[in-house]
CSV table of C-alpha atoms in Angstrom, one decimal:
chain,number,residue,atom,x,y,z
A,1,UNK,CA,0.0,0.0,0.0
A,2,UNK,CA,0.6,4.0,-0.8
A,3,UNK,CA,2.8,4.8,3.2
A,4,UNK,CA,4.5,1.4,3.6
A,5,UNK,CA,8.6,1.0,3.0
A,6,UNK,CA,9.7,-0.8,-0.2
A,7,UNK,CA,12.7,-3.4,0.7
A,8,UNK,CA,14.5,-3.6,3.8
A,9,UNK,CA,16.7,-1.3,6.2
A,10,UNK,CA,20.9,-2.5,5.2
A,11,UNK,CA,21.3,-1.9,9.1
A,12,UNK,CA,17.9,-4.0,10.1
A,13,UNK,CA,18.6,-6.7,7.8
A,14,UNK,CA,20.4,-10.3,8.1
A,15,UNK,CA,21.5,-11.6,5.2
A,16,UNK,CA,21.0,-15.0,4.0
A,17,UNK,CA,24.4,-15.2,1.5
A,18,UNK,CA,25.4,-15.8,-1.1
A,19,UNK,CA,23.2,-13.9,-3.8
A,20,UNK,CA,24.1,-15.3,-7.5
A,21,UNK,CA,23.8,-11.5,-8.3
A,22,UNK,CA,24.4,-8.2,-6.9
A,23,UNK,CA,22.9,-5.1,-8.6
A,24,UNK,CA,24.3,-1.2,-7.6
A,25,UNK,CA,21.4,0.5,-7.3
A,26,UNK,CA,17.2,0.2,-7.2
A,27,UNK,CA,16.5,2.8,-10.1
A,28,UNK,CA,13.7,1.1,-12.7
A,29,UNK,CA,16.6,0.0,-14.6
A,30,UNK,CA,18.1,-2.2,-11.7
A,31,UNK,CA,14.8,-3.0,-10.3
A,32,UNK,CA,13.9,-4.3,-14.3
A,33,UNK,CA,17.5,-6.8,-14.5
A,34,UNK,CA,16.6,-7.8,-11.2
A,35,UNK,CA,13.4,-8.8,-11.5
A,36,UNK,CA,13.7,-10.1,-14.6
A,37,UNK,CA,16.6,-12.2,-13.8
A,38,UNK,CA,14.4,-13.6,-10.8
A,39,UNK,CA,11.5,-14.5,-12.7
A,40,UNK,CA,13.5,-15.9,-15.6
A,41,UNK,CA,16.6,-16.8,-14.3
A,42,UNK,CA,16.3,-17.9,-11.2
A,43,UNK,CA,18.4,-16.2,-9.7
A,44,UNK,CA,18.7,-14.7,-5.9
A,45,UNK,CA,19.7,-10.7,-6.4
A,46,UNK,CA,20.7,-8.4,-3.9
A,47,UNK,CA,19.9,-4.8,-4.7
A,48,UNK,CA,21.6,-2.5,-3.1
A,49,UNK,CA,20.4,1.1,-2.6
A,50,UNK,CA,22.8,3.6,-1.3
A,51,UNK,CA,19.5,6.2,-0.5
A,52,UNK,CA,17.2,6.0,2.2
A,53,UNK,CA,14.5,4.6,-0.3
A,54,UNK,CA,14.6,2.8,-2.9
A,55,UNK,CA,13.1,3.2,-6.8
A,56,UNK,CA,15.6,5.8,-7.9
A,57,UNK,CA,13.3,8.5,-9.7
A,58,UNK,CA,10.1,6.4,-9.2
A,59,UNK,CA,10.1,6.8,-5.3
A,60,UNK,CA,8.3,9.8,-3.2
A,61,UNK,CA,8.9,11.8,-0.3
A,62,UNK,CA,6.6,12.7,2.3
A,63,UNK,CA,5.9,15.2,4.4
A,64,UNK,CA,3.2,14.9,7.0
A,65,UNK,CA,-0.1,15.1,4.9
A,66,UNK,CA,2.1,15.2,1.7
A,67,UNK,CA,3.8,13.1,-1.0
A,68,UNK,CA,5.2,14.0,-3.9
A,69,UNK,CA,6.8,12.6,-7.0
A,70,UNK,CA,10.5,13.5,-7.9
A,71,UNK,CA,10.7,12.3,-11.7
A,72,UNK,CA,7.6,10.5,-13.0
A,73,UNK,CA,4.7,12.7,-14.0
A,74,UNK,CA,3.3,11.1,-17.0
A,75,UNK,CA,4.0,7.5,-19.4
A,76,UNK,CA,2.6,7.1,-22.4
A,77,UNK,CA,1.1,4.2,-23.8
A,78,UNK,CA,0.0,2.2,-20.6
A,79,UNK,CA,-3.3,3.0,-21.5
A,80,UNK,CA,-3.4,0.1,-24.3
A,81,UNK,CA,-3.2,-3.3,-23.1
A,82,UNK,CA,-1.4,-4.7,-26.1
A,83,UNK,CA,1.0,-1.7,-26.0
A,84,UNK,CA,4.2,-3.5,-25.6
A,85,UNK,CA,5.2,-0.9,-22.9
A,86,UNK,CA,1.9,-2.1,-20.8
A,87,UNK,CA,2.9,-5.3,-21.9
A,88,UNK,CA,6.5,-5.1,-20.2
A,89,UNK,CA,5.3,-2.8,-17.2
A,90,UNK,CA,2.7,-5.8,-16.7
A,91,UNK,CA,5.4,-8.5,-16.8
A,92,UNK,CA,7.3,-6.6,-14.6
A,93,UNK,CA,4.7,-6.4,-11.5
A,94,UNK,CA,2.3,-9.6,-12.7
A,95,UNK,CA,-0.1,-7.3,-13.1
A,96,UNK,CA,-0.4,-5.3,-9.8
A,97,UNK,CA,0.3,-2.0,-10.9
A,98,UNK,CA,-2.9,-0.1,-12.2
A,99,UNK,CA,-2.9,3.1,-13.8
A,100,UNK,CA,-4.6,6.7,-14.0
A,101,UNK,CA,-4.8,8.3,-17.6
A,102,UNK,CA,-4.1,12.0,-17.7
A,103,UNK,CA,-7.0,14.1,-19.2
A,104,UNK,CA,-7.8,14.6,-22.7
A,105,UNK,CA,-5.1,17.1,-23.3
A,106,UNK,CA,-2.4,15.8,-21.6
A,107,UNK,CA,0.2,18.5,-22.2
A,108,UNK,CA,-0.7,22.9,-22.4
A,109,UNK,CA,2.0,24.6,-24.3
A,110,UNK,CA,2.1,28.5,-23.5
A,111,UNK,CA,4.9,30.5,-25.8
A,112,UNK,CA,4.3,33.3,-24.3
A,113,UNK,CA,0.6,34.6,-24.2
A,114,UNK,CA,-0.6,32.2,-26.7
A,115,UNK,CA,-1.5,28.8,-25.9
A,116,UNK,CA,-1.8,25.6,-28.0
A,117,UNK,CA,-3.1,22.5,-26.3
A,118,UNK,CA,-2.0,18.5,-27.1
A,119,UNK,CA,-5.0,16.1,-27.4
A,120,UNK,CA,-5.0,12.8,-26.8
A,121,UNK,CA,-4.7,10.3,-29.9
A,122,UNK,CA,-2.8,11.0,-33.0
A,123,UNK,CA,-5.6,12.3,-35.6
A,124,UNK,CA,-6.8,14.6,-32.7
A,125,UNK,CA,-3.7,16.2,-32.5
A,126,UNK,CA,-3.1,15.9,-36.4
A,127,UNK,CA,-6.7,18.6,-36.4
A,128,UNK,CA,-5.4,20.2,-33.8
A,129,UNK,CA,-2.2,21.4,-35.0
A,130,UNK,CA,-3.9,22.3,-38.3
A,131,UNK,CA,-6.5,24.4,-36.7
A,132,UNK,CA,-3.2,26.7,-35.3
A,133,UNK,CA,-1.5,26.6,-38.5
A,134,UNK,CA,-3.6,26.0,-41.2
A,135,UNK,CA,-1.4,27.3,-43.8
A,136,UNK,CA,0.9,24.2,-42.7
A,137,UNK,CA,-1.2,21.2,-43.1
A,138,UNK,CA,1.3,19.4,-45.2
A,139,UNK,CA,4.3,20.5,-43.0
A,140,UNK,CA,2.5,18.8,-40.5
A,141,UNK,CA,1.7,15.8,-42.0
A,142,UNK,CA,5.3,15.4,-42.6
A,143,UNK,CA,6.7,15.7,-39.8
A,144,UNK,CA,3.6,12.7,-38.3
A,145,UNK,CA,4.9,10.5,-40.9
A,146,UNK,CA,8.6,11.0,-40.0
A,147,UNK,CA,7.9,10.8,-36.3
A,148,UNK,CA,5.9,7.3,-36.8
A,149,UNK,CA,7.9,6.1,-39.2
A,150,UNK,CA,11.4,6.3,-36.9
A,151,UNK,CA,9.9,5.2,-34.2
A,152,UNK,CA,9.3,1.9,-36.3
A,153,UNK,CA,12.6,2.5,-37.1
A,154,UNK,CA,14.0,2.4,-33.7
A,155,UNK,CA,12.8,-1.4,-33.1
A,156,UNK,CA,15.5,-2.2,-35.7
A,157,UNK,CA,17.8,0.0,-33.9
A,158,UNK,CA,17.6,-1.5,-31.0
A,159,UNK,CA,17.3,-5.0,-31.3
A,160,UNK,CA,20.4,-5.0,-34.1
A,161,UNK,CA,21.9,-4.4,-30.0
A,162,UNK,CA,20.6,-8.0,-29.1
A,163,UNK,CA,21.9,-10.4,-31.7
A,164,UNK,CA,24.6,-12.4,-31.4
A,165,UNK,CA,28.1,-11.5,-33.4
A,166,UNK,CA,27.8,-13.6,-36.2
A,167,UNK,CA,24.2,-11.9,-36.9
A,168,UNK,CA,25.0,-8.2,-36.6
A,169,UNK,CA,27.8,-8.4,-38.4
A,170,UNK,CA,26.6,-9.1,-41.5
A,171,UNK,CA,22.9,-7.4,-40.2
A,172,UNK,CA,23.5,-4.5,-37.9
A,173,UNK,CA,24.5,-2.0,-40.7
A,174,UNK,CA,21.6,-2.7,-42.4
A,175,UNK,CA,19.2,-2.6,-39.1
A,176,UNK,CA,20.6,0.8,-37.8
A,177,UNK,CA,21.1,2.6,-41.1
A,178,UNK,CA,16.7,3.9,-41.0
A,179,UNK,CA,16.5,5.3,-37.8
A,180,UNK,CA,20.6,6.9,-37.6
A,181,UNK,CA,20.1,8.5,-40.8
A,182,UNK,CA,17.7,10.8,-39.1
A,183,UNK,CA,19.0,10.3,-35.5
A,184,UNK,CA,22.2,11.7,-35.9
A,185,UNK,CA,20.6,14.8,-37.2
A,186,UNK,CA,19.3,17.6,-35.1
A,187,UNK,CA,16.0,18.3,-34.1
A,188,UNK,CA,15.8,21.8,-35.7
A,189,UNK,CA,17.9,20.4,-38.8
A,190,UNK,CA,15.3,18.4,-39.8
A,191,UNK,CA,12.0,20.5,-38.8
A,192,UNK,CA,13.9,23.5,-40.9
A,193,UNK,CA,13.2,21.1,-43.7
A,194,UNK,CA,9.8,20.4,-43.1
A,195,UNK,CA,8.9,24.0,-42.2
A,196,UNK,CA,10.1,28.1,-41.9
A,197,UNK,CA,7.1,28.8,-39.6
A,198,UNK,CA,9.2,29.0,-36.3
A,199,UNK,CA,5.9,28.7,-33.6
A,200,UNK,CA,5.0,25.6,-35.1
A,201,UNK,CA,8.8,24.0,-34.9
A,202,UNK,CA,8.8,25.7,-31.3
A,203,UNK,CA,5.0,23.9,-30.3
A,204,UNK,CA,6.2,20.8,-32.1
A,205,UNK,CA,9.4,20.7,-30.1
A,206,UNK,CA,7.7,22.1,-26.8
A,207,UNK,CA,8.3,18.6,-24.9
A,208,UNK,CA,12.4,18.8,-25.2
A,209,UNK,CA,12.1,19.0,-21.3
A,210,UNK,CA,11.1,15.1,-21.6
A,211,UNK,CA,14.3,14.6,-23.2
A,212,UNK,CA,16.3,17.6,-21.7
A,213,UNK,CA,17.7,19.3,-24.9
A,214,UNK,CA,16.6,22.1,-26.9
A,215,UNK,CA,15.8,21.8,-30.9
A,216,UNK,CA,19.7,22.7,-32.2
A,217,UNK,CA,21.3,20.0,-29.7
A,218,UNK,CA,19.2,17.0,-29.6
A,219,UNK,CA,19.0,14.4,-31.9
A,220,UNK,CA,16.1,14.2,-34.1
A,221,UNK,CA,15.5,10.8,-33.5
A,222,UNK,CA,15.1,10.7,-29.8
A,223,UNK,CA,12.6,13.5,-30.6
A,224,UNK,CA,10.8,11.2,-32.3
A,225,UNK,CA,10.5,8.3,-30.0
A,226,UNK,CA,9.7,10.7,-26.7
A,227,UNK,CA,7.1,12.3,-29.3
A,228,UNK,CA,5.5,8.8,-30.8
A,229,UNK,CA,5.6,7.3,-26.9
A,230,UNK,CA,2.8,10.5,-26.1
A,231,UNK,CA,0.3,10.7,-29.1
A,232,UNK,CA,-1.6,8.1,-27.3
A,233,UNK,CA,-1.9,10.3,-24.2
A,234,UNK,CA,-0.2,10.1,-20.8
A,235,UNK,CA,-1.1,8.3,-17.8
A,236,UNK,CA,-0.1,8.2,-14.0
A,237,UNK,CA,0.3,5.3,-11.5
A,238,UNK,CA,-2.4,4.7,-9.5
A,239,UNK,CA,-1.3,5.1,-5.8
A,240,UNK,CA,1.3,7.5,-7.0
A,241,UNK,CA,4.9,7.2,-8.7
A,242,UNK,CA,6.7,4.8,-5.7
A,243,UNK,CA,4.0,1.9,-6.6
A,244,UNK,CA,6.4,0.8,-9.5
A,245,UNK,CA,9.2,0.1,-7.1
A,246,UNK,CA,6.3,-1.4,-4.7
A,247,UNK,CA,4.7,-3.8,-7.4
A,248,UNK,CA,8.6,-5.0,-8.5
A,249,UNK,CA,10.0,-5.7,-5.0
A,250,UNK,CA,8.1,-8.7,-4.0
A,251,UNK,CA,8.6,-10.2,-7.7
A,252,UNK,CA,12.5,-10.5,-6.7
A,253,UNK,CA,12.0,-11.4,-3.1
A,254,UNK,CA,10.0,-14.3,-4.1
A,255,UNK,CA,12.8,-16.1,-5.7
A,256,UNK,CA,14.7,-15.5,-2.5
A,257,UNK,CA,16.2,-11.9,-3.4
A,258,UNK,CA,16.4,-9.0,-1.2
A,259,UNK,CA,16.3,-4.9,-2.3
A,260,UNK,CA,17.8,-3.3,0.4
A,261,UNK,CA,18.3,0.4,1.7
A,262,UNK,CA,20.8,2.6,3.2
A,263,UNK,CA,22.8,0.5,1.7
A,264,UNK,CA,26.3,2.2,-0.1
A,265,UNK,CA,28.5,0.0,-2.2
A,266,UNK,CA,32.3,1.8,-2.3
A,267,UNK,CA,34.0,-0.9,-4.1
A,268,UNK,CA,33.1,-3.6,-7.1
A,269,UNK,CA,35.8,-6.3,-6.2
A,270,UNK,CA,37.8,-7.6,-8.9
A,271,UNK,CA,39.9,-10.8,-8.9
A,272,UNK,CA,42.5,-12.7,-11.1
A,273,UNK,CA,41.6,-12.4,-15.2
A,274,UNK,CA,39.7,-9.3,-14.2
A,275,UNK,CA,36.9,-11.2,-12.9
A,276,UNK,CA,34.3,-9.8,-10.8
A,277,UNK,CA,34.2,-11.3,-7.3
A,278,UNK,CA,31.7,-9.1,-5.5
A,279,UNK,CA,31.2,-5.8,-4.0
A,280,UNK,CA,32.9,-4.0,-0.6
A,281,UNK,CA,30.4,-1.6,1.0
A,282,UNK,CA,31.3,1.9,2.6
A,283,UNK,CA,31.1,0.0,6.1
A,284,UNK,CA,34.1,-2.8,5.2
A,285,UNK,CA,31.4,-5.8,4.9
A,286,UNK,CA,31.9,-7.5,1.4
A,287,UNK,CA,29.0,-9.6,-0.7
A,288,UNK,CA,30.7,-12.1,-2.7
A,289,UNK,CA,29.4,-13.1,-6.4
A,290,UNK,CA,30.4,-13.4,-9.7
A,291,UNK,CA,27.9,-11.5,-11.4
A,292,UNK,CA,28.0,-7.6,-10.6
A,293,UNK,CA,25.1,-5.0,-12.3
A,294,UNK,CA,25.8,-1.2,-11.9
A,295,UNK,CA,22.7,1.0,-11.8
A,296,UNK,CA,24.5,3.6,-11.0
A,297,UNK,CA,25.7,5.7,-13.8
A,298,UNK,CA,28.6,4.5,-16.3
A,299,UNK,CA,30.9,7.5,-14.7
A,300,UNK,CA,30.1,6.8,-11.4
A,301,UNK,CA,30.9,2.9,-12.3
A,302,UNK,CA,34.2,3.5,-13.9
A,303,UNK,CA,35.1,6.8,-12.0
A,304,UNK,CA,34.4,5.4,-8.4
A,305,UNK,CA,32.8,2.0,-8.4
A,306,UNK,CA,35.8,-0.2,-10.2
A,307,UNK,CA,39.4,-0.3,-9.2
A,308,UNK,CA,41.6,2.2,-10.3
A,309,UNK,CA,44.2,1.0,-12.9
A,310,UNK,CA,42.5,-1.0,-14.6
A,311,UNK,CA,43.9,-0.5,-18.5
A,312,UNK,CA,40.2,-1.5,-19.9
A,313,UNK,CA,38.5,1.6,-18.2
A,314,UNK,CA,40.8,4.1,-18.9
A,315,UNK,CA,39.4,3.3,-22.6
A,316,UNK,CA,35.8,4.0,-21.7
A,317,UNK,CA,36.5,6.6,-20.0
A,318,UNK,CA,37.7,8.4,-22.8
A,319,UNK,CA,34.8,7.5,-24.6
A,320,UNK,CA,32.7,8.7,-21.4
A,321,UNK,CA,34.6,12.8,-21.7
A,322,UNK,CA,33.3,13.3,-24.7
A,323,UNK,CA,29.7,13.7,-23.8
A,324,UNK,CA,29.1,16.9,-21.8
A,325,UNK,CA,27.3,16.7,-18.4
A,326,UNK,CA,23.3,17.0,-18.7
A,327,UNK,CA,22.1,20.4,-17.1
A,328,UNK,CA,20.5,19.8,-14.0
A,329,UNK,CA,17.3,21.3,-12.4
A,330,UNK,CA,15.6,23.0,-10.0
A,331,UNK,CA,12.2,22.1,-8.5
A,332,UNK,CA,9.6,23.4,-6.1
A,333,UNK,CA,7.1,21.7,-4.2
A,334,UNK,CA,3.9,22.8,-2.9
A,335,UNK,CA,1.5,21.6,-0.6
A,336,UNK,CA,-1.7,23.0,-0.3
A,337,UNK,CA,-4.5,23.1,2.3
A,338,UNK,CA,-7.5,22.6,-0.1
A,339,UNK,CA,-8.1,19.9,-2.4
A,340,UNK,CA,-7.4,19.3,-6.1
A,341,UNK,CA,-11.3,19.9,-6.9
A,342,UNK,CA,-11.3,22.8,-4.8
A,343,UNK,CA,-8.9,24.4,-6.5
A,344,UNK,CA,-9.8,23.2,-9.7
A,345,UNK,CA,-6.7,21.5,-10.6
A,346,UNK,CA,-6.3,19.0,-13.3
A,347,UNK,CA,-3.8,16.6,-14.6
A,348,UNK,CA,-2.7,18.2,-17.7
A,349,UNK,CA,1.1,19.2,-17.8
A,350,UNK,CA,1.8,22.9,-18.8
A,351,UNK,CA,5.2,24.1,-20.1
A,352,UNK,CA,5.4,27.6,-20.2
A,353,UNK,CA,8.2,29.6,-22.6
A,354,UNK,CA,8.7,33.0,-22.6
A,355,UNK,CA,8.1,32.5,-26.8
A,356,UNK,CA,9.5,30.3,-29.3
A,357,UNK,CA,13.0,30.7,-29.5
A,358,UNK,CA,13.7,27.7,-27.5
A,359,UNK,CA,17.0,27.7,-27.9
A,360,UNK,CA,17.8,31.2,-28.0
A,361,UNK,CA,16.2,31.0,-24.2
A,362,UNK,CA,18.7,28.3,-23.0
A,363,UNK,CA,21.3,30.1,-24.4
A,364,UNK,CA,21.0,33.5,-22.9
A,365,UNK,CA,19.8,31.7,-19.0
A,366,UNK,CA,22.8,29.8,-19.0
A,367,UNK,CA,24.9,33.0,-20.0
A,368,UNK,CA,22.8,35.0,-17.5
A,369,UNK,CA,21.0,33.7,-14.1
A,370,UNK,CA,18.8,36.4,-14.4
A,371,UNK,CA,17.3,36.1,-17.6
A,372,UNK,CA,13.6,34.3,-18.1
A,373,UNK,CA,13.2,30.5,-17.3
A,374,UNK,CA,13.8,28.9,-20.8
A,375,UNK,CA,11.6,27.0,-19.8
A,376,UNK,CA,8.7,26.0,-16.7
A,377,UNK,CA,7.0,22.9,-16.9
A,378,UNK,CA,4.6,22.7,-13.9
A,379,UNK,CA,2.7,18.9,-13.0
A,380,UNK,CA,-0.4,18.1,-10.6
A,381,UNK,CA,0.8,14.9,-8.8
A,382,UNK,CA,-2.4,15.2,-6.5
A,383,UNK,CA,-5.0,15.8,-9.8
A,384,UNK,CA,-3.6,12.8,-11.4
A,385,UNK,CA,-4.2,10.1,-8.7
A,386,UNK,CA,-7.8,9.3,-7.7
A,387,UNK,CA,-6.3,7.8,-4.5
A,388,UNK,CA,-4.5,10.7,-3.2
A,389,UNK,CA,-7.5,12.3,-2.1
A,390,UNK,CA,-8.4,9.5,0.1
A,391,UNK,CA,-4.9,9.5,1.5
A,392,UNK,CA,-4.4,12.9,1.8
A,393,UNK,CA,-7.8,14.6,2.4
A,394,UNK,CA,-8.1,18.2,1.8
A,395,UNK,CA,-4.6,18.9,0.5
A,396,UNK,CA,-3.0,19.3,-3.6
A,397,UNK,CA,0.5,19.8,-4.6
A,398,UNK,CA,2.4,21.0,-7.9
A,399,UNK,CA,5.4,20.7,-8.7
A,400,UNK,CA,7.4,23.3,-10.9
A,401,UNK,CA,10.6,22.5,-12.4
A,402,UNK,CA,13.5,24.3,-14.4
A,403,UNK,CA,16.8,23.7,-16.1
A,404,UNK,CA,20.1,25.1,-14.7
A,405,UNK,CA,23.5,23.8,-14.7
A,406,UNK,CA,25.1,22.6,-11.4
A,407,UNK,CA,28.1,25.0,-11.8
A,408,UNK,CA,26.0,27.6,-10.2
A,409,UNK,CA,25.7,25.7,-7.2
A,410,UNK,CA,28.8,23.8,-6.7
A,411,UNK,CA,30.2,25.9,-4.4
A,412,UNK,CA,27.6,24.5,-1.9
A,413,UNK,CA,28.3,20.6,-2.3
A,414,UNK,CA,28.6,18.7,0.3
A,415,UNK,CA,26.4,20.8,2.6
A,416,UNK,CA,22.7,21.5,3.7
C-alpha cells in the first residue's frame, strides 16, 4: 500500500548469503535486471540502494499530509493493453500496478501569451495542429509521418543491439542505417526542412524538457520516439509514482532476493583475469558473487565503483569525456491546504516559454542567471491520482521545475 517502506533497512537486515547477483542501485533499470533475472533466471539478487529509499526516480517523499513525485509525472502508452510498454510494465509487476490516464489534453503549451493544447490520440492532434496553422497542413503531416515512421525504425535500432556477433555483423549495418540517418541529425535540422514557420517547430518541439535538450542540440530521432511514446496520451500510477518500485520488489523477493536500503556499495571487487568477485560496501562488509550489475551511472561505475588502474576503463573513460554533463534542475514543491477539486486543478502538464525561440532562451539563462526560465514545466501529482484524495484529504500539490547547470551551485556541495 501507498505509506509502507519498499525493501528492507541494510542496518535491520540479516543476510541469507550468497546472492548469485548483486545489482548497484534500485533505479527502474536495476529494479527491471533484477526482476527479470528472478522471474527468468532464477536467480537470488541483492539490490543494493545507497538512499534512504529505494526506486531511484520512481520513489516519493513525504511530508506529513504530503507526497510528492521526484521524476515521473506522465507514461505514455499504458493505456493500451497490447502496447508493448503495458505489456512489459505488466510483466514486470504480474499485473499489480494499475494506472490513471491523464486528461484529454495531456500537455498545455504557452509561448508566451498564446496557448496551444495536445489532445490525446494522434488524428486529434493531427486537427489540432492544423487548426493553429492551417497554412501548414502538409508541413505537418510530414513531420507525423517522419515521427511514426522512426519510431518503427528504432525497433530495428535496437534490437540490431541484441543479436549475437555472427548476426550483426553481417545485419547491424543494415538494421541501424533507417532510424541513424535521421538520429544523428538535429531536431531543428530536420524541422527546418519540413517548415520556416518557427511557432510551429517551437510547439512541435515544446516537450524537449522530456528529453532535456533544446531543438539545435538534440538528436532528431530521440525526438521522435519521446514524441511517438505520447500521441496516445499520458497516464499516471495509480497510488502515486513509488508503486512501481512497490509492485517490483516482491517479484525479486520471491525467488529469494532482497532490495535493500541505506545500503552504499564503495567498491566492485575484482579478482585474477579481471573477474568480478563481489562488492565492498562503505562500512568494510563484502558480498561475494560473480555476477555484478551497476545501476549507477557508467561515470560513477568506472570513475568510483571499479578499481583504479584498470587499462580497460581508462578506454571508456575516454569515450565517457566526450559527452558533456546533462544540465541539472531545479524544482519546487507545494503543498496545499484545499483539495485538487477545490482548486480546480487538473492533470494536464503545462510548459510555459517566454516564446518560441527555445534555444535562443537556453542560451542566454545559462549565459545569464537572471534572464527568463527557458523554460517552466509545472505537474499536478495530487490531480492525477484518484487515491490521493483518500490518502491525503483536503490537500493538492504541484510541482514546478526548471533547467540550470550545477556550476551555479557547486560551491555548496557537500552541505545542507
Amino acid at each position: 500500500m501507498p505509506g509502507q517502506p519498499i525493501g528492507v533497512s541494510y542496518r535491520q537486515h540479516t543476510f541469507e548469503e550468497p546472492y548469485d547477483v548483486v545489482v548497484i542501485g534500485s533505479g527502474i533499470g536495476g529494479l527491471t535486471a533484477a526482476a527479470l533475472l528472478a522471474k527468468h533466471g532464477r536467480r537470488r539478487v541483492l539490490v543494493l540502494e545507497r538512499h534512504y529509499t529505494v526506486g531511484g526516480f520512481t520513489h516519493v517523499f513525504r511530508r506529513p499530509g504530503f507526497e510528492w513525485d521526484v521524476g515521473l509525472h506522465y507514461i505514455g502508452q499504458v493505456h493500451d493493453r497490447n502496447a508493448d510498454v503495458r505489456i512489459l510494465y505488466d510483466h514486470l509487476t504480474e499485473g499489480q500496478l494499475q494506472w490513471s490516464p491523464l486528461p484529454d489534453v495531456y500537455d498545455r503549451v504557452f509561448l508566451g501569451e498564446r496557448r496551444y493544447d495536445f489532445p490525446t490520440g494522434l488524428a486529434p492532434f493531427r486537427e489540432r495542429m492544423k487548426q493553429y496553422f492551417p497554412a501548414e497542413t502538409r508541413s505537418i503531416d510530414r513531420y507525423l509521418e517522419l515521427v511514426c515512421e522512426l519510431a518503427r525504425w528504432s525497433g530495428l535500432y535496437f534490437a540490431e543491439r541484441t543479436l549475437p556477433p555472427f548476426l550483426a555483423a553481417p545485419l547491424g549495418r543494415l538494421m541501424r542505417f533507417p532510424f541513424l540517418r535521421y538520429a544523428r541529425r538535429t531536431t531543428a535540422d530536420v524541422l527546418g526542412e519540413l517548415t520556416q514557420d518557427r511557432e510551429l517547430t517551437a510547439v512541435l518541439t515544446a516537450q524537449w524538457g522530456d528529453y532535456g535538450l533544446p531543438p539545435a542540440h538534440s538528436s532528431f530521432g530521440i525526438h521522435a520516439i519521446v514524441a511517438h511514446h505520447y500521441f496516445g496520451g499520458g497516464s499516471y500510477p495509480l497510488g502515486g509514482a513509488s508503486r512501481l518500485a512497490a509492485a517490483i520488489v516482491p517479484v525479486i523477493e520471491r525467488a529469494g532476493g532482497r532490495v535493500v536500503s541505506s545500503a552504499e556499495v564503495a567498491q566492485i571487487l575484482v579478482g585474477a583475469h579481471y573477474r568480478v568477485t563481489g562488492v565492498r560496501m562503505a562500512d568494510g562488509r563484502e558480498f561475494p558473487s560473480a555476477c555484478v550489475i551497476s545501476d549507477a551511472g557508467a561515470s560513477n561505475t568506472l570513475r568510483r565503483l571499479l578499481p583504479p588502474g584498470l587499462r580497460e576503463v581508462a578506454g571508456m573513460l575516454r569515450q565517457i569525456d566526450t559527452v558533456p554533463p546533462s544540465l541539472a534542475h531545479l524544482c519546487l514543491y507545494l503543498g496545499l491546504d484545499q483539495s485538487a477539486e477545490q482548486l480546480r486543478l487538473t492533470g494536464t502538464n503545462l510548459w510555459i516559454y517566454p516564446d518560441e525561440n527555445h534555444d535562443g532562451n537556453v542560451a542566454r539563462f545559462l549565459a545569464n542567471h537572471a534572464a527568463p526560465f527557458p523554460v517552466v514545466y509545472i505537474s499536478f501529482p495530487s490531480a492525477k491520482d484518484p487515491s490521493f484524495a483518500r490518502r491525503h484529504p483536503g490537500r493538492a500539490t504541484i510541482e514546478v521545475i526548471t533547467f540550470a547547470p550545477y556550476d551555479w551551485f557547486h560551491r555548496w556541495e557537500g552541505t545542507r
